[in-house]
Amino acid sequence: MKNGNLKAAAITVMSAIVAAVPRLASACATCGLGENDHAAHAYKSSVLFMLASPYASFAAIGGITYFVYRRSIRRERNSTPPAITKR
């Protein structure tokens, strides 16, 4: 039982140390960089591109679907058979 308590205490102390010192935790890619650093700007830009890519994909798929639907409606209107006349 003492061995289990010792492990729990060691894990608690190590977690507190890692939480208190962000440089050891490496939780954020830009925490250790300056405000005007090129790497920080590149990281932030890449995050914006990753956030925008699903929206761009859905917009492209929706746009293609809309134009294909409109084209099919236009073709359907233009290809109606002429009215049959009685003699």
CSV table of C-alpha atoms in Angstrom, one decimal:
chain,number,residue,atom,x,y,z
A,1,MET,CA,0.0,0.0,0.0
A,2,LYS,CA,2.9,2.4,0.8
A,3,ASN,CA,4.3,1.7,-2.7
A,4,GLY,CA,1.1,2.9,-4.3
A,5,ASN,CA,0.9,6.0,-2.2
A,6,LEU,CA,4.6,6.8,-3.1
A,7,LYS,CA,3.8,6.5,-6.8
A,8,ALA,CA,0.7,8.7,-6.5
A,9,ALA,CA,2.7,11.3,-4.6
A,10,ALA,CA,5.5,11.2,-7.2
A,11,ILE,CA,3.1,11.6,-10.0
A,12,THR,CA,1.4,14.5,-8.3
A,13,VAL,CA,4.7,16.3,-7.7
A,14,MET,CA,5.9,15.7,-11.3
A,15,SER,CA,2.5,17.0,-12.6
A,16,ALA,CA,2.8,20.1,-10.5
A,17,ILE,CA,6.3,20.8,-11.7
A,18,VAL,CA,5.4,20.3,-15.4
A,19,ALA,CA,2.3,22.5,-15.0
A,20,ALA,CA,4.2,25.2,-13.2
A,21,VAL,CA,7.0,25.4,-15.9
A,22,PRO,CA,5.5,25.8,-19.4
A,23,ARG,CA,8.8,25.5,-21.1
A,24,LEU,CA,9.2,21.9,-19.7
A,25,ALA,CA,5.7,21.0,-20.7
A,26,SER,CA,6.0,22.3,-24.3
A,27,ALA,CA,2.3,22.7,-24.4
A,28,CYS,CA,2.3,25.5,-26.9
A,29,ALA,CA,4.4,25.8,-30.0
A,30,THR,CA,4.6,29.6,-29.8
A,31,CYS,CA,5.0,30.0,-26.0
A,32,GLY,CA,8.8,30.3,-26.1
A,33,LEU,CA,8.9,32.5,-29.3
A,34,GLY,CA,8.9,36.3,-29.5
A,35,GLU,CA,6.1,38.4,-30.8
A,36,ASN,CA,7.8,39.3,-34.1
A,37,ASP,CA,9.4,35.9,-34.7
A,38,HIS,CA,9.0,34.4,-38.1
A,39,ALA,CA,8.3,30.9,-36.8
A,40,ALA,CA,5.4,32.2,-34.6
A,41,HIS,CA,3.9,34.0,-37.7
A,42,ALA,CA,4.3,30.8,-39.8
A,43,TYR,CA,2.7,28.7,-37.1
A,44,LYS,CA,-0.3,31.0,-36.7
A,45,SER,CA,-0.8,31.2,-40.5
A,46,SER,CA,-0.8,27.5,-40.9
A,47,VAL,CA,-3.4,27.1,-38.2
A,48,LEU,CA,-5.6,29.6,-40.1
A,49,PHE,CA,-5.2,27.6,-43.3
A,50,MET,CA,-6.1,24.4,-41.5
A,51,LEU,CA,-9.2,26.0,-40.0
A,52,ALA,CA,-10.3,27.4,-43.4
A,53,SER,CA,-9.8,24.2,-45.5
A,54,PRO,CA,-13.0,22.3,-44.4
A,55,TYR,CA,-15.1,25.4,-45.2
A,56,ALA,CA,-13.5,25.7,-48.6
A,57,SER,CA,-14.0,22.1,-49.3
A,58,PHE,CA,-17.7,22.2,-48.4
A,59,ALA,CA,-18.2,25.4,-50.4
A,60,ALA,CA,-16.6,23.8,-53.4
A,61,ILE,CA,-18.7,20.7,-53.2
A,62,GLY,CA,-21.9,22.8,-52.6
A,63,GLY,CA,-21.1,25.1,-55.5
A,64,ILE,CA,-20.5,22.2,-57.9
A,65,THR,CA,-23.7,20.5,-56.7
A,66,TYR,CA,-25.7,23.7,-57.2
A,67,PHE,CA,-24.4,24.3,-60.8
A,68,VAL,CA,-24.9,20.7,-61.8
A,69,TYR,CA,-28.5,20.9,-60.5
A,70,ARG,CA,-29.2,24.2,-62.4
A,71,ARG,CA,-27.7,22.7,-65.6
A,72,SER,CA,-30.0,19.7,-65.3
A,73,ILE,CA,-33.1,21.9,-64.8
A,74,ARG,CA,-32.1,24.0,-67.8
A,75,ARG,CA,-31.6,20.9,-70.0
A,76,GLU,CA,-34.9,19.5,-68.8
A,77,ARG,CA,-36.8,22.7,-69.8
A,78,ASN,CA,-35.1,22.8,-73.2
A,79,SER,CA,-35.7,19.2,-74.0
A,80,THR,CA,-39.4,19.0,-73.5
A,81,PRO,CA,-41.1,17.2,-76.4
A,82,PRO,CA,-43.3,19.3,-78.7
A,83,ALA,CA,-47.0,19.1,-78.1
A,84,ILE,CA,-48.9,16.5,-80.2
A,85,THR,CA,-51.5,18.1,-82.5
A,86,LYS,CA,-54.7,16.3,-83.4
A,87,ARG,CA,-55.6,16.0,-87.1
